[in-house]
Coordinates of C-alpha atoms and ligand atoms in Angstrom, one line a residue:
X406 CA 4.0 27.5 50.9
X407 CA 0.2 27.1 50.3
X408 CA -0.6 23.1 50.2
X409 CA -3.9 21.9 48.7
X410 CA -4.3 19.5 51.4
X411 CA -3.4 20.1 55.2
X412 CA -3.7 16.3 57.3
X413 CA -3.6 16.2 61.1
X414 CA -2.6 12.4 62.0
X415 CA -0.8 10.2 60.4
X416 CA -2.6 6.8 61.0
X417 CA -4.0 4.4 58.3
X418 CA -6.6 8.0 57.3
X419 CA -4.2 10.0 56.9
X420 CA -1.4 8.1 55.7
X421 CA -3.6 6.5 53.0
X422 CA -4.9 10.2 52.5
X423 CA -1.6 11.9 51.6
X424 CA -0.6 9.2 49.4
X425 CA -3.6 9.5 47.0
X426 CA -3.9 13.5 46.9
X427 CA -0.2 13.5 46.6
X428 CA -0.2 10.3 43.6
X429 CA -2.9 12.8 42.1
X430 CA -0.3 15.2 41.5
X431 CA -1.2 17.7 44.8
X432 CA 0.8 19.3 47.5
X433 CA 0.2 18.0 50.7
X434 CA 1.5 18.3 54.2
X435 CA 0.9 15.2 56.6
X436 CA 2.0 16.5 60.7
X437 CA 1.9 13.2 63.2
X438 CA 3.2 13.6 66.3
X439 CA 4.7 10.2 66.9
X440 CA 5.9 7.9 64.5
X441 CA 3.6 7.6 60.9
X442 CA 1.0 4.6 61.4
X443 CA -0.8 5.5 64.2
X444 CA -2.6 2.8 66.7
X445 CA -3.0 0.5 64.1
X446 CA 0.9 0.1 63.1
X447 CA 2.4 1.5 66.3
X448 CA 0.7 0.4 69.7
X449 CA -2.7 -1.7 67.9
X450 CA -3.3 -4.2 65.1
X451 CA 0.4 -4.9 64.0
X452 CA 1.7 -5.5 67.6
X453 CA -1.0 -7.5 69.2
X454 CA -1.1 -9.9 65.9
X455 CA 2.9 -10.0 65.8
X456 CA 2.7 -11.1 69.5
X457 CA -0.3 -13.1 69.1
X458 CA 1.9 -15.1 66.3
X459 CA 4.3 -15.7 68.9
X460 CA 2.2 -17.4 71.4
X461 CA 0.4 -19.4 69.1
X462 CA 3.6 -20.9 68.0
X463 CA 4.2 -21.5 71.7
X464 CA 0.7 -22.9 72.1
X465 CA 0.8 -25.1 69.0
X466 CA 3.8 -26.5 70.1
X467 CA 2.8 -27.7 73.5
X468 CA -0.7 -29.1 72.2
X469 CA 0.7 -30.7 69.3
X470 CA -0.1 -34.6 70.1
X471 CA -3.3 -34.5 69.0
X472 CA -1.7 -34.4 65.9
X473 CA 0.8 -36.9 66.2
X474 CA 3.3 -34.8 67.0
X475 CA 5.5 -35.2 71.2
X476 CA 7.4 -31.7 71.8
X477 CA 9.6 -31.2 74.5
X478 CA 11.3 -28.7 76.5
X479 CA 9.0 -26.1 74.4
X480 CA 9.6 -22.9 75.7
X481 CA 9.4 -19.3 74.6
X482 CA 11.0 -15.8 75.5
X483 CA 9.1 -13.0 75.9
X484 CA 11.8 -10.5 75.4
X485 CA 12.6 -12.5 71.8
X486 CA 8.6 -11.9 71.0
X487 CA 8.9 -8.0 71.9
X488 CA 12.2 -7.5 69.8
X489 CA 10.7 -9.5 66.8
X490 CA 7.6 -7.3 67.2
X491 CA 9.3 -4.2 67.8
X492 CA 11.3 -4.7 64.2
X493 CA 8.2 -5.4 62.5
X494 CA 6.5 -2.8 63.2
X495 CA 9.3 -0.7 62.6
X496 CA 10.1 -2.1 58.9
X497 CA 6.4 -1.3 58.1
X498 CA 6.7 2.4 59.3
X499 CA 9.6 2.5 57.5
X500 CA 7.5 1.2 54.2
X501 CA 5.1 4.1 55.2
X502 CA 7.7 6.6 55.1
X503 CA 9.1 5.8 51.8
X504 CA 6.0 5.8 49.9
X505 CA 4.9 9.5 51.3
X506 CA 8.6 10.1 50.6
X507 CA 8.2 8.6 46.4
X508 CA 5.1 10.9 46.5
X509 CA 6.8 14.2 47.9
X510 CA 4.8 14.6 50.6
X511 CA 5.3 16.4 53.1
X512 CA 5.9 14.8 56.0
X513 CA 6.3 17.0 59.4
X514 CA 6.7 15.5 63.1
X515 CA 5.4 17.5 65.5
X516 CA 1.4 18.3 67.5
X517 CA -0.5 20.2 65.0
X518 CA -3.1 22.9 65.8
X519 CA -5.5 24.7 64.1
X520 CA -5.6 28.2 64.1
X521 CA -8.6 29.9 64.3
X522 CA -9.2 32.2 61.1
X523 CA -8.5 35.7 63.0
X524 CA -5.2 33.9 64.2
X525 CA -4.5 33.0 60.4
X526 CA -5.5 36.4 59.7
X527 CA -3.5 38.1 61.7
X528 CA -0.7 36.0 60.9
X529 CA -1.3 37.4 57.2
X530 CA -2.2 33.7 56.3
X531 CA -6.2 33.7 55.7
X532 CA -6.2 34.1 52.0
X533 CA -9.8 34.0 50.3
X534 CA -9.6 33.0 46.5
X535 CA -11.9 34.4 43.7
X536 CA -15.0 32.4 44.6
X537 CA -14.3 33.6 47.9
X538 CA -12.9 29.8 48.6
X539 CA -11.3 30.7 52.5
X540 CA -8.0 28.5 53.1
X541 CA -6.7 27.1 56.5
X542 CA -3.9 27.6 58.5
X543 CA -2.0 24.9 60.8
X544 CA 0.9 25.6 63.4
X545 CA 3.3 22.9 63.9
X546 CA 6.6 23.5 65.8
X547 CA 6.5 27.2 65.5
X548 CA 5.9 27.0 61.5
X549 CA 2.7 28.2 59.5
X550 CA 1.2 25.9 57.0
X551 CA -1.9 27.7 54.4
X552 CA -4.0 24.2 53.0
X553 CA -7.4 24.7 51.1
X554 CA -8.8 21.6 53.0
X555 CA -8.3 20.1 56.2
X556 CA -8.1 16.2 57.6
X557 CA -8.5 15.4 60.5
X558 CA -7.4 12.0 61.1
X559 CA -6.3 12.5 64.5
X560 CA -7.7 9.3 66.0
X561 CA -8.9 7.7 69.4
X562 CA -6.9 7.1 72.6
X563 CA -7.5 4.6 75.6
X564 CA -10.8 5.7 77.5
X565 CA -10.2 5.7 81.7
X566 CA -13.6 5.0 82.9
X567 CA -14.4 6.7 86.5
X568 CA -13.3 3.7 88.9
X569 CA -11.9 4.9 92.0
X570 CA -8.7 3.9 91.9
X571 CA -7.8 3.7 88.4
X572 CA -5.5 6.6 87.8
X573 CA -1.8 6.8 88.4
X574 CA -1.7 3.1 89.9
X575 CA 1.2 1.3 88.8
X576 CA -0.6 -1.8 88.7
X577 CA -3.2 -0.9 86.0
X578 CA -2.3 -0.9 82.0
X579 CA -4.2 -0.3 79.2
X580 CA -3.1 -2.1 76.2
X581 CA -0.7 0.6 74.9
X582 CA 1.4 0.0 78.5
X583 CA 0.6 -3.9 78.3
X584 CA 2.3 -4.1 74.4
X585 CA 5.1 -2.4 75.9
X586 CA 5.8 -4.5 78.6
X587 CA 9.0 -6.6 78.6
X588 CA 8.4 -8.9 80.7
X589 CA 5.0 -11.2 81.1
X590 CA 2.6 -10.3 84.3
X591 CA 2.4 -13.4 86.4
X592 CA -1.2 -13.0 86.7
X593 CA -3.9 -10.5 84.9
X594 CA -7.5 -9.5 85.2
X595 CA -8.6 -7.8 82.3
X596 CA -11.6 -5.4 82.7
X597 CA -13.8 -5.0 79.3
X598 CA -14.1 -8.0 77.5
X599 CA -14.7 -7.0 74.0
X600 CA -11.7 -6.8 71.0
X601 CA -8.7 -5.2 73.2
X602 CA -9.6 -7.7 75.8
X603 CA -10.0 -10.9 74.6
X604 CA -7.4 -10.8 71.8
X605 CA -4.8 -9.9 75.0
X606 CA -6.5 -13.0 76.9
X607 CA -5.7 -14.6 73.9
X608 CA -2.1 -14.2 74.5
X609 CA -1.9 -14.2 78.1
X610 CA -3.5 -17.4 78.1
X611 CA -1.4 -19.1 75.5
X612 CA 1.4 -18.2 77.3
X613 CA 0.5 -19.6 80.7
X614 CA -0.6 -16.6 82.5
X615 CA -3.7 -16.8 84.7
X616 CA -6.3 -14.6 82.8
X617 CA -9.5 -12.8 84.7
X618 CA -12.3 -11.2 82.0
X619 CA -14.5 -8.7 83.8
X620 CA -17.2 -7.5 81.2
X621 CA -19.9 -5.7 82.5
X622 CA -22.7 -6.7 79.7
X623 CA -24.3 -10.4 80.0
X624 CA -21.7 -11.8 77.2
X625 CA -18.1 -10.9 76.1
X626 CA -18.1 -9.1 72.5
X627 CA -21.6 -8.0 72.9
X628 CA -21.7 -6.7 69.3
X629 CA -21.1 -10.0 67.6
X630 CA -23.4 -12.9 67.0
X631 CA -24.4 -14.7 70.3
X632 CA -23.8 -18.3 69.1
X633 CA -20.5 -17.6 67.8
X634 CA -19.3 -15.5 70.8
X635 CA -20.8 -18.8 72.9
X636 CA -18.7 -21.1 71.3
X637 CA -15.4 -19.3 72.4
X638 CA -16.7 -18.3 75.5
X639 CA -17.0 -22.0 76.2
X640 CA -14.1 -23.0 75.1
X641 CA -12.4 -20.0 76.6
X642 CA -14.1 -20.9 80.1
X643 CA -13.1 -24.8 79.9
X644 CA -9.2 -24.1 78.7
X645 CA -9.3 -22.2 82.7
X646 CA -10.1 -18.6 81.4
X647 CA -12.4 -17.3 84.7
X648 CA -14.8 -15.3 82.6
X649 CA -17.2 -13.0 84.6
X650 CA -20.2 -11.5 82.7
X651 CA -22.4 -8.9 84.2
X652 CA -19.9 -7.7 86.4
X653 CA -19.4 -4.0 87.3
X654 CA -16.0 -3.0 88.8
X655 CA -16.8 -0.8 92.1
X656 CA -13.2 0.1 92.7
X657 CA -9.4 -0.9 92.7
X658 CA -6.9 0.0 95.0
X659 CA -3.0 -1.2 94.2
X660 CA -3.3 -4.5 92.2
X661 CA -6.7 -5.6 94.0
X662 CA -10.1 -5.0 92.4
X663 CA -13.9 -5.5 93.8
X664 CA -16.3 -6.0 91.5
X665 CA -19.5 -7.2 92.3
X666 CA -18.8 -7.4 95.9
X667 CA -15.9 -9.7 95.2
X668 CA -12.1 -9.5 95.7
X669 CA -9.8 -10.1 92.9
X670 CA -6.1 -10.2 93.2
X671 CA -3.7 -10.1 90.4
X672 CA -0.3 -8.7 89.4
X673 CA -1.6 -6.5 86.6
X674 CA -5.3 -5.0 85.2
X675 CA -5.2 -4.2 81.9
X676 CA -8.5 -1.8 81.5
X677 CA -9.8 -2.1 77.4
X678 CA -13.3 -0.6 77.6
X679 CA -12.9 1.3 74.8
X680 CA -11.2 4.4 72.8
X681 CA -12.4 8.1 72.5
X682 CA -11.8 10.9 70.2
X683 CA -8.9 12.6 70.1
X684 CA -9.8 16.0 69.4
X685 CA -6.7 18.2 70.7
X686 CA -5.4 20.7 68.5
X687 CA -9.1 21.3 67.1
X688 CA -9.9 23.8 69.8
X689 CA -10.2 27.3 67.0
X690 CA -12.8 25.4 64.9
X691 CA -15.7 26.1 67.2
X692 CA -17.9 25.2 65.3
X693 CA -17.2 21.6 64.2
X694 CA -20.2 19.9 65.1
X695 CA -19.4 16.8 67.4
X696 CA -21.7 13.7 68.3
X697 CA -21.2 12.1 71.8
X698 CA -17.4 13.7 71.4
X699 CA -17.1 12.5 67.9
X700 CA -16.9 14.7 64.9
X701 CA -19.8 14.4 62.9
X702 CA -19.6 13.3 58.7
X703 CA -21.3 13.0 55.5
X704 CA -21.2 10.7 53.3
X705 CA -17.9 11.8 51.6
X706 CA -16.3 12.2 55.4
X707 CA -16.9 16.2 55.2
X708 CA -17.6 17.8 58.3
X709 CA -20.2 20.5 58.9
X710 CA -17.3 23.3 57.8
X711 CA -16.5 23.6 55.0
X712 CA -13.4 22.3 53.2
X713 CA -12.7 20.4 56.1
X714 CA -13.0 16.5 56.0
X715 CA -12.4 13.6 58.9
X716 CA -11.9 9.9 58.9
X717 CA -11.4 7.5 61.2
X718 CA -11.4 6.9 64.7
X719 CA -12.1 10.7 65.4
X720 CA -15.8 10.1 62.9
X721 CA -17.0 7.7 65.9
X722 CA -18.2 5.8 63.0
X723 CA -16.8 2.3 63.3
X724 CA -13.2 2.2 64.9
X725 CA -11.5 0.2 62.8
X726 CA -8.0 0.8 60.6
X727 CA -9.9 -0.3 57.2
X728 CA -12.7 1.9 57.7
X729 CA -10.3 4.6 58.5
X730 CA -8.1 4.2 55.0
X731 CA -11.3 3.7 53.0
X732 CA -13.1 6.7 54.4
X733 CA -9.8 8.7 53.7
X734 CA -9.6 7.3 49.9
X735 CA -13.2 8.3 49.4
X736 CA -12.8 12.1 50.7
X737 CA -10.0 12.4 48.5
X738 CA -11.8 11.3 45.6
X739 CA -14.8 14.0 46.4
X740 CA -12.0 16.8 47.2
X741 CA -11.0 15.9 43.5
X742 CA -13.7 15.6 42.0
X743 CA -15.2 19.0 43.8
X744 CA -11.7 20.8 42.4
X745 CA -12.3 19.5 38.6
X746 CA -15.7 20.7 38.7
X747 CA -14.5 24.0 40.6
X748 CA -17.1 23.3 42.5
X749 CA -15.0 24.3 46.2
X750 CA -17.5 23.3 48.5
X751 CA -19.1 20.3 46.5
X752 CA -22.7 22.0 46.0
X753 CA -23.3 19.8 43.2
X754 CA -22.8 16.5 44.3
X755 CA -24.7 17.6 47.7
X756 CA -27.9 18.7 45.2
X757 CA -27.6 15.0 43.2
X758 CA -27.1 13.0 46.1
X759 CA -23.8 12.3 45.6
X760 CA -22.6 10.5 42.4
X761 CA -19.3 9.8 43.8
X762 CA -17.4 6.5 45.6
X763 CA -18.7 6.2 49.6
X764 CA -18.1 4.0 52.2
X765 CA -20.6 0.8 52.2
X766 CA -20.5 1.0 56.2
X767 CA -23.2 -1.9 55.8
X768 CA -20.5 -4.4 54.4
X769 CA -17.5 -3.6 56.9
X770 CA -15.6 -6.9 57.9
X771 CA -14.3 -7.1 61.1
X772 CA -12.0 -9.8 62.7
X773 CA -11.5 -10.5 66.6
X774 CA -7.9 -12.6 66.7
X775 CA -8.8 -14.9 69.7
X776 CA -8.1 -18.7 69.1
X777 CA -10.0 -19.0 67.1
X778 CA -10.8 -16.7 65.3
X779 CA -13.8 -14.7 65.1
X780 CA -15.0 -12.8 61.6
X781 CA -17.9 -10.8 60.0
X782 CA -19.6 -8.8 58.1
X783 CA -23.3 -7.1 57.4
X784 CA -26.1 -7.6 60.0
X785 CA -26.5 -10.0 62.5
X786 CA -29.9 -12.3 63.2
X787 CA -30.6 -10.2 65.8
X788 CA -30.3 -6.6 63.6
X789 CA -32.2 -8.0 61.1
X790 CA -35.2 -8.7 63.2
X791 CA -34.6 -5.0 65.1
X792 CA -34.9 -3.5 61.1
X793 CA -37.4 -6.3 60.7
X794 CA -36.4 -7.2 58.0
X795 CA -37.6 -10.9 57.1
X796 CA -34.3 -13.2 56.9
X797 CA -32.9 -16.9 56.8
X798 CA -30.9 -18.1 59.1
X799 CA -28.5 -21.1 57.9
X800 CA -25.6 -22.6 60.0
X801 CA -23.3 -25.1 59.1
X802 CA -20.3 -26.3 61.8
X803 CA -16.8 -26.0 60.0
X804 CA -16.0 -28.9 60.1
X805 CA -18.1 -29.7 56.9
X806 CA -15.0 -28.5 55.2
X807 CA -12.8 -31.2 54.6
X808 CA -9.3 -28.7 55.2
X809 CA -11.0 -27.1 58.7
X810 CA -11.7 -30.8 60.1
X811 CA -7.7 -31.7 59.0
X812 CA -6.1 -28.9 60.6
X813 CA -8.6 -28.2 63.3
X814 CA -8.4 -31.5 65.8
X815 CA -11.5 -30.6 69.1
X816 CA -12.8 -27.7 67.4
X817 CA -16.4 -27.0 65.3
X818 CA -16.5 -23.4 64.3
X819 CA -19.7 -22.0 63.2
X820 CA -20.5 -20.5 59.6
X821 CA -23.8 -18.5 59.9
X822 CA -25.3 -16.8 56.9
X823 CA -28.4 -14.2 57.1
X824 CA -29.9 -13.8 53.9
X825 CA -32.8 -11.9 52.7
X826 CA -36.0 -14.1 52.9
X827 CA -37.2 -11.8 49.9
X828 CA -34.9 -11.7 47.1
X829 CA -31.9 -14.1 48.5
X830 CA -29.2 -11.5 48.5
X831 CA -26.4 -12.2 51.5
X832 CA -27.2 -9.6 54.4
X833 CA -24.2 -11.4 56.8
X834 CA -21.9 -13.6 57.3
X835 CA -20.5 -14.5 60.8
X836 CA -18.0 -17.2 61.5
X837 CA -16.2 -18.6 64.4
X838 CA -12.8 -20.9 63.4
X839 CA -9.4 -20.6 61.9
X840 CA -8.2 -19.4 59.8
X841 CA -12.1 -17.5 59.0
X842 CA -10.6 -14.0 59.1
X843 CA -8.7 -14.6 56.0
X844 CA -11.8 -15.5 53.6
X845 CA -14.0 -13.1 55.7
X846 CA -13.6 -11.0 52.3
X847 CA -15.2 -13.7 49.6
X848 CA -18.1 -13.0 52.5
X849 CA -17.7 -9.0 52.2
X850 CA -17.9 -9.1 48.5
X851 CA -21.2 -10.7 48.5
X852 CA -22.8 -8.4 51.2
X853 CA -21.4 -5.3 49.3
X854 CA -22.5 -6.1 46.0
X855 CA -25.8 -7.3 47.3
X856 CA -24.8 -11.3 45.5
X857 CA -27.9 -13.5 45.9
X858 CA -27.0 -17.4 47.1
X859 CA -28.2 -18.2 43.6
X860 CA -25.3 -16.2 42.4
X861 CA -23.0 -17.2 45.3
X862 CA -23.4 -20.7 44.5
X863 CA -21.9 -20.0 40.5
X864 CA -18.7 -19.4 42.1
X865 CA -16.1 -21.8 42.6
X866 CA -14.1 -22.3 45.5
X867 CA -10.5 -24.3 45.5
X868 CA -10.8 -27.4 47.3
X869 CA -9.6 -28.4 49.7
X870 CA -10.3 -24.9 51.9
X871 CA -11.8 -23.9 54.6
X872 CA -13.1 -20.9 52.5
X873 CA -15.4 -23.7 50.7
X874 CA -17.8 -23.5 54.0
X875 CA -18.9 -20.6 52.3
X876 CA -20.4 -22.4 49.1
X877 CA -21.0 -25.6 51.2
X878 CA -23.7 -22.9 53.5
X879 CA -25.6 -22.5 50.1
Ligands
NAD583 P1 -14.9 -2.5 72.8 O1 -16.0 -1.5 72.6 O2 -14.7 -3.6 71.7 O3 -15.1 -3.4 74.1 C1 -15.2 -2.8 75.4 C2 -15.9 -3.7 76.3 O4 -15.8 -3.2 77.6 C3 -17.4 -3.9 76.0 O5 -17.7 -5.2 75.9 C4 -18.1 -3.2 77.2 O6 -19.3 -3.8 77.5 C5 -17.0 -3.4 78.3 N1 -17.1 -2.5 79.4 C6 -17.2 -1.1 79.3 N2 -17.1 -0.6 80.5 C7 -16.9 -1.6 81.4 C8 -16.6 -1.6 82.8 N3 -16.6 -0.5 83.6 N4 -16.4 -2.9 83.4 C9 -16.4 -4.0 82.6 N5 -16.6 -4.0 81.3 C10 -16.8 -2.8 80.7 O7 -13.6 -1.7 73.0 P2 -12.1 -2.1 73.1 O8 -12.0 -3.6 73.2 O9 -11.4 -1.3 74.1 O10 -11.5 -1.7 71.6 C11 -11.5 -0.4 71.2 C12 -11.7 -0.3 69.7 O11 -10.6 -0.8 69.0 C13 -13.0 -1.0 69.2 O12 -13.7 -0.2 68.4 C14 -12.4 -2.2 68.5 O13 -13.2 -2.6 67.4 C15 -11.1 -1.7 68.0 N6 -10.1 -2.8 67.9 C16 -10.3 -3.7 66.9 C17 -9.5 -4.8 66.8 C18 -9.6 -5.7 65.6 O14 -10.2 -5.3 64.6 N7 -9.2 -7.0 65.7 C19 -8.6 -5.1 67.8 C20 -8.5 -4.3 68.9 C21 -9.3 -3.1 68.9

């Protein structure tokens, strides 16, 4: 069978992929070689925050009397947590199913590779159409699949970074082996102390274990604002975290680690510095142009061959599961669009400069899920001045919300807006304190549609919210 649309991966891209060329009425074949929902839903976002759940229940509990509240004999299982996680993430891979199963698409479990097009050739399978349109051909398990496009959603993996004595020892994890785990680690040093490692210090700490950051920059989350990233690091550092900045790791051997000339000790390292490309089962398409092992886009996620599209972690762009889906809804729309015009290779829209949908990467939101909790969006104080562009800084602590000083007994946050000195629009937004990462969108909105503070402050927020730190900043 010839599909119109061939998908390699089956994470948040592709799955979000398949279900809006399939809703739009086309065949489409989706091959994953694990279970649908990638990192995000299988070994990544879903996991940590169903564990993450768990501890802060635990950690609630036992530091409830500031709020009045004496708990005793508070205790948690580990092995309940795991369980409880392990059925939520399989209900939602079960959700994911269904809906590419409502849409007929279909769905094939096994390592997809590309074949190169004298392979497809040969194999009789290298049909060209009338405008001399070339189509692709995928072997999975032994079977032959003919698409007119390609997407490569085939994500990122773990990077190992060259340490002598990181590979094959039994006493180093990365996070896919730590989420796995059944029972805690009685002790852990985590080298890398950006996302993966302080959201996983998160819960190790919560639940009592002793927790070791090793990040070799001068801060922890390097990309995020510096005064917000302070304010955890500090509280981080006084709740017994042993935080080390500016420290390289020289070498491990069994469960002990030097790093700057010192011995550490613990029962597990868990290494998070980083993800990398996956780009196996690519090898025929020679010449996909790649970018520090990246594949390389457009604006409408095409890569430079044509009829062949990728989104997501394998783009290098920005490795997160909502860039991912929106970059696959927005190559969908242009492989669409390109077919109503029959316009194969989208020649048009590449002459007009594109009058299509595309991602805003300048408005992405991201959330780190530490306690608490870190959110953004758009550029930072420090970008601005490297773009110098002219900007104003305001600040205002959380607690100037009437819910955040209720709910939040010890703690300050931090609400910092950038906004253009010029014309007043919001350029960012960056907060520290709960719950932040769930109005981090009202922020988003503004950045994307370029609102001004004048227009920001015509909005009205409930009350009482923490969300109202956002029209309090104005
Ligand atoms: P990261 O890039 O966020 O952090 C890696 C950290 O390791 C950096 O701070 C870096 O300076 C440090 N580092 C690198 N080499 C080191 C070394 N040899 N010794 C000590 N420190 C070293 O990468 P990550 O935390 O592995 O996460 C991978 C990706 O997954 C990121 O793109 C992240 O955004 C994404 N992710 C997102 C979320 C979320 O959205 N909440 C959660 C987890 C992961």
């Amino acid at each position: 069978m010839k599909y119109f649309l061939a998908i390699i991966g089956g994470g948040p891209a592709g799955y979000t992929a398949a279900e809006k060329a399939s809703k739009a009425g086309k065949d489409v074949v989706l091959f994953e070689q694990n279970a649908v929902g990638g990192t995000c839903l299988n070994v990544g976002c879903i996991p940590t925050k169903s564990l993450l759940y768990g501890a802060k229940q635990y950690y609630n509990a036992t530091h409830a009397q500031k709020y009045g509240v004496t708990a005793e004999n508070v205790a948690f299982d580990f092995a309940a947590m795991q369980k409880r996680k392990t059925i939520v993430v399989r209900k939602l891979v079960a959700g994911i199913k269904a809906r590419l199963n409502n849409e007929h698409c279909t769905l094939v479990n096994g390592a997809a590779k590309i074949l190169s097009p004298s392979e497809s050739e040969a194999n009789g399978l290298c049909s060209f159409s009338e405008q001399g349109e070339r189509s692709y051909c995928v072997e999975c398990n032994g079977q032959l699949y003919e698409a007119q496009y390609i997407m490569i959603c085939t994500g990122s993996t773990n990077f190992v970074p060259p340490i002598p004595g990181i590979k094959d020892n039994p006493a180093v994890w990365d996070s896919t082996d730590a989420l796995a785990a059944t029972e805690l680690p009685k002790s852990i040093i985590i080298v890398g102390g950006g996302v993966i490692g302080m959201e996983f210090a998160t819960l190790y700490h919560e639940l009592g274990v002793p927790v070791t950051v090793i990040e070799a920059m001068p801060t922890i989350l390097p990309n995020l604002d510096p005064e917000v990233v302070q304010i955890l690091l500090d509280k981080y550092r006084k709740a017994g975290i042993n935080i080390l900045t500016s420290t390289k790791v020289e070498s491990i051997n069994g469960n002990e680690l030097t790093a700057n000339g010192q011995q550490l000790t613990a029962e597990k390292i868990l290494v998070s510095v980083g993800r990398r490309a996956n780009l196996q089962g690519l090898e025929a398409l020679k010449d996909l142009e790649l970018n520090r092992g990246a594949i390389v886009i457009d604006e409408f996620c095409r890569t430079s061959l044509p009829n062949v599209y990728a989104c997501g972690d394998v783009t290098g762009k920005i490795m997160l599961a909502h860039v991912a889906s929106r970059q696959a809804e927005v190559a969908v729309a242009k492989m669409l669009n390109d077919q109503m015009l029959n316009d194969p290779y989208g020649e048009a829209d590449r002459s007009t400069g594109g009058r299509l949908e595309m991602v805003n990467y300048n408005a992405i939101p991201s959330v780190v899920y530490t306690n608490p909790e870190i959110a953004s969006v758009g550029i930072t104080e420090a970008q601005a001045e490297s773009m110098s562009i002219p900007v104003e800084v305001r600040k205002l602590p959380m607690t100037f919300s009437g819910r955040f000083m209720a709910e939040n007994e010890g703690e300050t946050g931090l609400c910092k807006m950038i906004i253009d000195a010029n014309n007043h629009s919001v350029l960012g937004v960056h907060m520290i304190g709960n719950p932040c990462s769930e109005f981090i969108s009202a922020a988003s909105f503004a950045v994307s549609n370029g609102y001004t503070t004048e227009e920001m402050q015509q909005v009205v927020f409930p009350h009482p919210t923490v969300s109202e730190i956002l029209h309090e900043i104005l």
